[in-house]
CSV table of C-alpha atoms and ligand atoms in Angstrom, one decimal:
chain,number,residue,atom,x,y,z
W,188,UNK,CA,21.6,-3.2,1.9
W,189,UNK,CA,18.5,-2.4,3.9
W,190,UNK,CA,17.7,-5.1,6.4
W,191,UNK,CA,14.1,-6.5,6.2
W,192,UNK,CA,12.6,-7.9,9.4
W,193,UNK,CA,11.3,-11.5,9.3
W,194,UNK,CA,8.3,-11.0,11.6
W,195,UNK,CA,5.8,-8.4,12.4
W,196,UNK,CA,7.0,-8.4,16.0
W,197,UNK,CA,10.6,-7.8,15.2
W,198,UNK,CA,9.6,-5.0,12.8
W,199,UNK,CA,7.5,-3.4,15.5
W,200,UNK,CA,10.4,-3.7,18.0
W,201,UNK,CA,12.8,-2.0,15.5
W,202,UNK,CA,10.4,0.7,14.7
W,203,UNK,CA,9.6,1.5,18.3
W,204,UNK,CA,13.3,1.7,19.2
W,205,UNK,CA,14.0,4.1,16.3
W,206,UNK,CA,12.2,6.8,18.2
W,207,UNK,CA,15.5,7.5,19.8
W,208,UNK,CA,16.8,8.8,16.4
W,209,UNK,CA,14.2,11.5,16.5
W,210,UNK,CA,14.1,12.5,20.1
W,211,UNK,CA,17.6,14.0,20.3
W,212,UNK,CA,16.8,16.7,17.8
W,213,UNK,CA,12.9,16.9,17.9
W,214,UNK,CA,12.0,18.0,21.3
W,215,UNK,CA,8.3,17.2,20.9
W,216,UNK,CA,8.6,13.6,19.7
W,217,UNK,CA,6.8,10.5,20.8
W,218,UNK,CA,5.5,7.0,19.9
W,219,UNK,CA,1.8,6.4,19.8
W,220,UNK,CA,0.4,2.8,19.7
W,221,UNK,CA,-3.1,2.1,18.7
W,222,UNK,CA,-4.2,-1.5,19.5
W,223,UNK,CA,-6.8,-3.1,17.2
W,224,UNK,CA,-10.1,-3.6,19.0
W,225,UNK,CA,-10.1,-7.4,19.3
W,226,UNK,CA,-6.4,-8.1,19.4
W,227,UNK,CA,-4.4,-5.9,21.7
W,228,UNK,CA,-1.1,-7.5,20.6
W,229,UNK,CA,-1.6,-6.0,17.1
W,230,UNK,CA,-0.9,-2.3,17.1
W,231,UNK,CA,-0.7,0.6,14.6
W,232,UNK,CA,2.4,2.4,15.7
W,233,UNK,CA,3.1,6.0,14.9
W,234,UNK,CA,6.2,8.2,15.5
W,235,UNK,CA,5.2,11.8,15.8
W,236,UNK,CA,7.9,14.5,15.8
W,237,UNK,CA,6.7,18.1,15.8
W,238,UNK,CA,8.7,21.0,14.6
W,239,UNK,CA,10.6,22.8,17.4
W,240,UNK,CA,9.8,26.3,16.3
W,241,UNK,CA,7.6,27.1,13.3
W,242,UNK,CA,5.4,24.4,12.0
W,243,UNK,CA,6.1,24.8,8.3
W,244,UNK,CA,6.7,21.5,6.6
W,245,UNK,CA,5.3,18.1,7.5
W,246,UNK,CA,6.5,14.8,6.0
W,247,UNK,CA,4.1,11.8,6.4
W,248,UNK,CA,5.3,8.3,5.5
W,249,UNK,CA,2.9,5.4,5.8
W,250,UNK,CA,3.6,1.7,5.5
W,251,UNK,CA,1.8,-1.6,5.5
W,252,UNK,CA,-1.6,-0.4,4.4
W,253,UNK,CA,-1.5,-3.7,2.6
W,254,UNK,CA,-0.2,-5.7,5.6
W,255,UNK,CA,2.4,-7.9,3.9
W,256,UNK,CA,3.9,-4.9,2.0
W,257,UNK,CA,4.9,-3.5,5.4
W,258,UNK,CA,8.1,-5.6,5.5
W,259,UNK,CA,9.6,-3.7,2.6
W,260,UNK,CA,8.0,-0.6,4.1
W,261,UNK,CA,10.0,-1.3,7.3
W,262,UNK,CA,13.2,-1.3,5.2
W,263,UNK,CA,12.3,2.0,3.6
W,264,UNK,CA,11.7,3.6,7.0
W,265,UNK,CA,15.1,2.5,8.2
W,266,UNK,CA,16.7,3.9,5.0
W,267,UNK,CA,14.9,7.2,5.7
W,268,UNK,CA,16.0,7.4,9.3
W,269,UNK,CA,19.6,6.5,8.6
W,270,UNK,CA,20.2,8.7,5.5
W,271,UNK,CA,17.6,11.5,5.4
W,272,UNK,CA,16.5,12.3,8.9
W,273,UNK,CA,19.9,13.9,9.7
W,274,UNK,CA,19.3,16.3,6.8
W,275,UNK,CA,15.9,17.4,8.0
W,276,UNK,CA,15.6,20.7,9.9
W,277,UNK,CA,13.8,20.1,13.2
W,278,UNK,CA,13.1,23.8,13.7
W,279,UNK,CA,10.5,24.0,10.9
W,280,UNK,CA,9.8,20.4,9.9
W,281,UNK,CA,7.6,17.8,11.5
W,282,UNK,CA,7.5,14.1,10.7
W,283,UNK,CA,4.9,11.4,11.1
W,284,UNK,CA,5.7,7.8,10.3
W,285,UNK,CA,3.1,5.0,10.5
W,286,UNK,CA,4.1,1.3,10.7
W,287,UNK,CA,2.0,-0.6,9.9
W,288,UNK,CA,-1.5,0.6,9.1
W,289,UNK,CA,-2.6,-3.0,8.8
W,290,UNK,CA,-0.8,-5.0,11.5
W,291,UNK,CA,-3.1,-8.0,11.2
W,292,UNK,CA,-2.2,-8.3,7.5
W,293,UNK,CA,1.5,-7.8,8.1
W,294,UNK,CA,1.6,-10.5,10.9
W,295,UNK,CA,-0.2,-13.1,8.7
W,296,UNK,CA,1.4,-12.1,5.4
W,297,UNK,CA,-1.7,-11.0,3.7
W,298,UNK,CA,-2.8,-7.7,2.0
W,299,UNK,CA,-6.2,-7.5,3.6
W,300,UNK,CA,-7.2,-6.8,7.2
W,301,UNK,CA,-8.9,-9.3,9.6
W,302,UNK,CA,-12.3,-8.7,7.9
W,303,UNK,CA,-10.8,-9.6,4.5
W,304,UNK,CA,-11.0,-6.0,3.4
W,305,UNK,CA,-8.5,-4.3,1.1
W,306,UNK,CA,-8.0,-1.1,3.1
W,307,UNK,CA,-6.9,0.8,0.0
W,308,UNK,CA,-10.4,0.4,-1.2
W,309,UNK,CA,-11.9,1.5,2.1
W,310,UNK,CA,-11.1,5.2,2.2
W,311,UNK,CA,-14.3,6.5,0.8
W,312,UNK,CA,-16.2,9.8,1.2
W,313,UNK,CA,-19.4,8.5,-0.4
W,314,UNK,CA,-21.9,6.2,1.3
W,315,UNK,CA,-21.1,2.5,1.1
W,316,UNK,CA,-24.7,2.0,-0.1
W,317,UNK,CA,-23.8,4.1,-3.2
W,318,UNK,CA,-20.6,2.0,-3.7
W,319,UNK,CA,-22.6,-1.2,-4.2
W,320,UNK,CA,-23.0,0.0,-7.8
W,321,UNK,CA,-19.3,0.0,-8.4
W,322,UNK,CA,-17.7,-2.7,-10.6
W,323,UNK,CA,-20.9,-3.9,-12.3
W,324,UNK,CA,-19.1,-6.8,-14.2
W,325,UNK,CA,-17.7,-8.3,-11.1
W,326,UNK,CA,-20.2,-11.2,-10.7
W,327,UNK,CA,-19.9,-12.2,-14.3
W,328,UNK,CA,-16.2,-13.0,-13.7
W,329,UNK,CA,-17.1,-15.1,-10.6
W,330,UNK,CA,-15.7,-18.3,-12.3
W,331,UNK,CA,-12.3,-16.6,-12.6
W,332,UNK,CA,-12.1,-14.5,-9.4
W,333,UNK,CA,-14.0,-16.5,-6.8
W,334,UNK,CA,-13.8,-20.3,-7.3
W,335,UNK,CA,-15.6,-20.7,-3.9
W,336,UNK,CA,-14.3,-24.2,-3.1
W,337,UNK,CA,-11.4,-25.9,-1.3
W,338,UNK,CA,-8.2,-25.9,-3.4
W,339,UNK,CA,-6.6,-29.1,-4.8
W,340,UNK,CA,-3.0,-29.6,-5.8
W,341,UNK,CA,-0.8,-26.8,-7.3
W,342,UNK,CA,-0.8,-28.5,-10.7
W,343,UNK,CA,-4.6,-28.9,-10.8
W,344,UNK,CA,-5.1,-25.2,-9.8
W,345,UNK,CA,-2.6,-23.9,-12.3
W,346,UNK,CA,-4.3,-25.7,-15.1
W,347,UNK,CA,-7.7,-24.8,-13.9
W,348,UNK,CA,-6.8,-21.1,-13.6
W,349,UNK,CA,-5.3,-21.0,-17.0
W,350,UNK,CA,-8.5,-22.6,-18.4
W,351,UNK,CA,-10.6,-20.0,-16.7
W,352,UNK,CA,-8.4,-17.2,-18.1
W,353,UNK,CA,-8.8,-18.6,-21.6
W,354,UNK,CA,-12.6,-18.6,-21.0
W,355,UNK,CA,-12.5,-15.0,-19.8
W,356,UNK,CA,-10.4,-13.7,-22.6
W,357,UNK,CA,-13.2,-13.0,-25.1
W,358,UNK,CA,-14.5,-10.3,-22.7
W,359,UNK,CA,-11.2,-8.5,-23.2
W,360,UNK,CA,-8.0,-8.1,-21.2
W,361,UNK,CA,-8.7,-4.6,-20.1
W,362,UNK,CA,-12.1,-5.4,-18.7
W,363,UNK,CA,-10.7,-8.4,-16.8
W,364,UNK,CA,-7.9,-6.3,-15.3
W,365,UNK,CA,-10.3,-3.5,-14.4
W,366,UNK,CA,-12.8,-5.8,-12.8
W,367,UNK,CA,-10.1,-7.7,-10.9
W,368,UNK,CA,-8.4,-4.7,-9.4
W,369,UNK,CA,-10.9,-1.8,-8.9
W,370,UNK,CA,-12.5,-3.2,-5.7
W,371,UNK,CA,-16.1,-4.3,-5.1
W,372,UNK,CA,-18.6,-3.5,-2.3
W,373,UNK,CA,-21.2,-6.3,-2.6
W,374,UNK,CA,-19.7,-9.6,-1.7
W,375,UNK,CA,-18.1,-9.8,1.7
W,376,UNK,CA,-16.1,-13.0,1.0
W,377,UNK,CA,-15.3,-12.0,-2.6
W,378,UNK,CA,-11.9,-11.0,-3.8
W,379,UNK,CA,-11.0,-7.3,-3.7
W,380,UNK,CA,-13.7,-6.5,-1.1
W,381,UNK,CA,-13.7,-2.8,-0.1
W,382,UNK,CA,-16.1,-3.2,2.9
W,383,UNK,CA,-19.6,-2.3,4.0
W,384,UNK,CA,-18.3,0.4,6.3
W,385,UNK,CA,-15.2,2.2,7.3
W,386,UNK,CA,-12.7,0.0,9.1
W,387,UNK,CA,-11.0,0.9,12.4
W,388,UNK,CA,-7.7,1.2,10.6
W,389,UNK,CA,-9.2,3.5,8.1
W,390,UNK,CA,-10.8,5.7,10.7
W,391,UNK,CA,-7.6,5.8,12.6
W,392,UNK,CA,-5.7,7.1,9.6
W,393,UNK,CA,-8.5,9.6,8.7
W,394,UNK,CA,-8.3,11.0,12.2
W,395,UNK,CA,-4.5,11.1,12.2
W,396,UNK,CA,-4.4,13.0,8.9
W,397,UNK,CA,-7.1,15.4,10.2
W,398,UNK,CA,-5.3,16.3,13.4
W,399,UNK,CA,-1.7,16.4,12.1
W,400,UNK,CA,-2.0,18.4,8.9
W,401,UNK,CA,-3.9,21.3,10.5
W,402,UNK,CA,-0.9,23.4,11.8
W,403,UNK,CA,1.5,22.9,8.9
W,404,UNK,CA,1.5,25.0,5.7
W,405,UNK,CA,3.2,22.4,3.5
W,406,UNK,CA,2.5,18.6,3.5
W,407,UNK,CA,4.4,15.8,1.8
W,408,UNK,CA,2.9,12.4,2.1
W,409,UNK,CA,4.3,9.1,0.7
W,410,UNK,CA,2.7,5.7,1.1
W,411,UNK,CA,4.9,2.6,0.5
W,412,UNK,CA,3.7,-0.4,-1.5
W,413,UNK,CA,5.0,-3.4,-3.4
W,414,UNK,CA,3.6,-5.6,-6.1
W,415,UNK,CA,2.7,-3.7,-9.2
W,416,UNK,CA,4.7,-2.4,-12.2
W,417,UNK,CA,7.9,-3.5,-13.9
W,418,UNK,CA,10.3,-5.7,-11.8
W,419,UNK,CA,13.4,-4.0,-10.5
W,420,UNK,CA,11.7,-0.6,-10.8
W,421,UNK,CA,9.9,1.6,-8.4
W,422,UNK,CA,6.9,3.5,-9.9
W,423,UNK,CA,5.8,6.7,-8.2
W,424,UNK,CA,2.0,6.9,-8.3
W,425,UNK,CA,0.2,10.2,-8.6
W,426,UNK,CA,-3.4,10.0,-7.2
W,427,UNK,CA,-6.2,10.5,-9.7
W,428,UNK,CA,-6.8,14.2,-8.6
W,429,UNK,CA,-3.2,15.2,-9.0
W,430,UNK,CA,-3.0,17.9,-11.7
W,431,UNK,CA,0.5,17.3,-13.1
W,432,UNK,CA,1.0,14.7,-15.8
W,433,UNK,CA,3.3,11.8,-15.1
W,434,UNK,CA,6.0,13.3,-17.3
W,435,UNK,CA,5.9,16.6,-15.4
W,436,UNK,CA,6.1,14.9,-12.0
W,437,UNK,CA,9.0,12.7,-13.3
W,438,UNK,CA,10.9,15.8,-14.4
W,439,UNK,CA,10.2,17.8,-11.2
W,440,UNK,CA,11.3,15.0,-8.9
W,441,UNK,CA,13.9,13.4,-11.2
W,442,UNK,CA,12.2,10.0,-10.7
W,443,UNK,CA,12.5,7.6,-13.6
W,444,UNK,CA,9.0,6.0,-13.6
W,445,UNK,CA,5.8,7.9,-12.7
W,446,UNK,CA,2.2,6.9,-13.4
W,447,UNK,CA,-1.2,8.4,-12.7
W,448,UNK,CA,-3.8,6.2,-11.0
W,449,UNK,CA,-6.1,6.0,-14.0
W,450,UNK,CA,-7.1,3.3,-16.4
W,451,UNK,CA,-4.6,4.3,-19.1
W,452,UNK,CA,-1.4,4.4,-16.9
W,453,UNK,CA,-2.2,2.1,-14.0
W,454,UNK,CA,-5.8,1.2,-13.1
W,455,UNK,CA,-8.8,2.9,-11.6
W,456,UNK,CA,-9.7,2.2,-8.0
W,457,UNK,CA,-12.1,3.4,-5.3
W,458,UNK,CA,-11.3,4.2,-1.7
W,459,UNK,CA,-7.6,4.9,-2.3
W,460,UNK,CA,-5.9,6.3,0.8
W,461,UNK,CA,-3.6,8.8,-1.0
W,462,UNK,CA,-6.6,10.1,-3.0
W,463,UNK,CA,-8.6,10.5,0.2
W,464,UNK,CA,-5.8,12.6,1.7
W,465,UNK,CA,-5.4,14.6,-1.5
W,466,UNK,CA,-9.1,15.4,-1.7
W,467,UNK,CA,-9.3,16.3,2.0
W,468,UNK,CA,-6.4,18.7,1.7
W,469,UNK,CA,-7.8,20.2,-1.5
W,470,UNK,CA,-11.3,20.8,-0.1
W,471,UNK,CA,-10.5,21.8,3.5
W,472,UNK,CA,-7.1,23.5,3.1
W,473,UNK,CA,-6.9,25.0,-0.4
W,474,UNK,CA,-4.1,27.3,0.7
W,475,UNK,CA,-1.7,24.6,1.8
W,476,UNK,CA,1.0,23.4,-0.5
W,477,UNK,CA,1.1,19.6,-0.8
W,478,UNK,CA,2.1,16.5,-2.7
W,479,UNK,CA,0.8,13.0,-1.9
W,480,UNK,CA,1.9,9.9,-3.8
W,481,UNK,CA,2.8,6.3,-3.4
W,482,UNK,CA,5.9,4.2,-4.1
W,483,UNK,CA,5.1,1.0,-5.8
W,484,UNK,CA,8.0,-1.4,-6.0
W,485,UNK,CA,7.4,-3.8,-9.0
W,486,UNK,CA,7.9,-7.5,-8.2
W,487,UNK,CA,6.7,-10.1,-10.7
W,488,UNK,CA,6.9,-7.6,-13.6
W,489,UNK,CA,4.4,-6.2,-16.0
W,490,UNK,CA,4.3,-8.7,-18.9
W,491,UNK,CA,1.0,-10.4,-19.8
W,492,UNK,CA,2.2,-13.7,-18.3
W,493,UNK,CA,3.3,-12.0,-15.0
W,494,UNK,CA,-0.1,-10.2,-14.8
W,495,UNK,CA,-1.8,-13.6,-15.1
W,496,UNK,CA,0.5,-15.1,-12.5
W,497,UNK,CA,-0.2,-12.2,-10.2
W,498,UNK,CA,-3.9,-12.5,-10.6
W,499,UNK,CA,-3.7,-16.3,-10.1
W,500,UNK,CA,-1.9,-16.0,-6.8
W,501,UNK,CA,-4.3,-13.3,-5.6
W,502,UNK,CA,-7.3,-15.4,-6.4
W,503,UNK,CA,-5.8,-18.6,-4.9
W,504,UNK,CA,-4.6,-16.8,-1.7
W,505,UNK,CA,-8.1,-15.4,-1.2
W,506,UNK,CA,-9.8,-18.7,-1.9
W,507,UNK,CA,-7.4,-20.6,0.5
W,508,UNK,CA,-8.3,-18.1,3.3
W,509,UNK,CA,-12.0,-18.8,2.9
W,510,UNK,CA,-12.2,-22.4,1.7
W,511,UNK,CA,-9.0,-24.0,2.7
W,512,UNK,CA,-7.0,-26.5,0.7
W,513,UNK,CA,-4.3,-29.2,0.7
W,514,UNK,CA,-1.0,-28.9,2.6
W,515,UNK,CA,0.9,-28.8,-0.7
W,516,UNK,CA,-1.1,-25.9,-2.1
W,517,UNK,CA,-0.8,-24.0,1.2
W,518,UNK,CA,3.0,-24.1,1.0
W,519,UNK,CA,3.1,-23.2,-2.7
W,520,UNK,CA,0.7,-20.3,-2.2
W,521,UNK,CA,2.7,-18.9,0.8
W,522,UNK,CA,5.9,-18.9,-1.2
W,523,UNK,CA,4.3,-17.5,-4.4
W,524,UNK,CA,2.5,-14.8,-2.4
W,525,UNK,CA,5.6,-13.7,-0.5
W,526,UNK,CA,7.4,-13.4,-3.8
W,527,UNK,CA,4.7,-11.0,-5.1
W,528,UNK,CA,5.0,-8.6,-2.1
W,529,UNK,CA,8.3,-9.4,-0.4
W,530,UNK,CA,10.8,-10.7,-3.0
W,531,UNK,CA,13.7,-12.7,-1.5
W,532,UNK,CA,16.2,-11.9,-4.2
W,533,UNK,CA,19.2,-9.9,-3.1
W,534,UNK,CA,19.3,-8.0,-6.5
W,535,UNK,CA,15.7,-7.0,-6.1
W,536,UNK,CA,16.2,-5.6,-2.7
W,537,UNK,CA,19.3,-3.7,-3.7
W,538,UNK,CA,17.5,-2.1,-6.6
W,539,UNK,CA,14.5,-1.2,-4.4
W,540,UNK,CA,16.9,0.5,-2.1
W,541,UNK,CA,18.6,2.4,-4.9
W,542,UNK,CA,15.2,3.5,-6.3
W,543,UNK,CA,13.9,4.7,-3.0
W,544,UNK,CA,17.1,6.7,-2.5
W,545,UNK,CA,16.8,8.3,-5.9
W,546,UNK,CA,13.2,9.2,-5.3
W,547,UNK,CA,13.8,10.6,-1.8
W,548,UNK,CA,16.7,12.7,-3.1
W,549,UNK,CA,14.6,14.2,-5.9
W,550,UNK,CA,11.3,14.6,-3.9
W,551,UNK,CA,12.9,16.0,-0.7
W,552,UNK,CA,15.0,18.4,-2.8
W,553,UNK,CA,12.1,19.6,-5.0
W,554,UNK,CA,9.8,20.0,-2.1
W,555,UNK,CA,12.4,21.8,0.0
W,556,UNK,CA,12.8,19.3,2.8
W,557,UNK,CA,16.6,18.9,2.4
M,872,ZN,ZN1,-0.2,-2.2,-1.9
């Protein structure tokens, strides 16, 4: 079974030392480290391995965009290196692996970066002023999403949250879901904040994409996430601009579960990184062949109760960060939050590994990488 690191530092160490697995066959390979501006001990690390002869195919794998999800991401990187890297052809194939995009979030087991911004809502092409109009119902759900007070005991907060959900229900489940997940650009200390400007992690990635895709004629990009979808099942997410239907992608890649990022199949979001890459490639390089998608390893599950549980811990984790709370709630939140993005169960981890393997087999084969 893939081994998941227990700290950000040990994960970084393992990632850095895995450069050796590239350098014996990729002559032009290196590790690049980008320290965050105000904490030099937190770095975005990148392994770059360029094709030895013709730059034809480029595989980009990114992890830890949502910090805490970088632990499973780290396991998937190791799986790739051990089982698939030997099958790649260094003469015509380049590889870029990023671990993690959000080192602050990974170190402190949170999804957001140090500015409390969800980076997967920050990859925007339009002005942030314009984005203030997004998610018009957000404030009307303030009682549910942003309690704005120190937290009490786990029992009190569980009852209180359920009471808030019951009060929100008349507005409709789909509106609650949409409002809670799509991101917002008005309240800096509110849940699901997408920022008032591009973040340094975002700019780093935009720049990396820009300079690395240029020379290659075919791009395959996969971004690794955990948290949403059915438990014990990886969902491959097609970005909104992707032309194929979920069924077509599933058939082509022989992947069991595929969904499009849209309100019917998943949910709609702004500032999605994969969508950003997709649109950039589409508009600047219409002649390049490419696929960009995300792996989402489901954790809690997709029943209504699990959706409520997932929203509950998301709200409480955010509130704790801004307003604090009792020792007992801190411990409970940490455990519950880790289970949402980094499940401890052996069976879960084994299935995640099996699903990743199946998807890698199908995608690399269909895209001609192995
Ligand atoms: Zn994620």
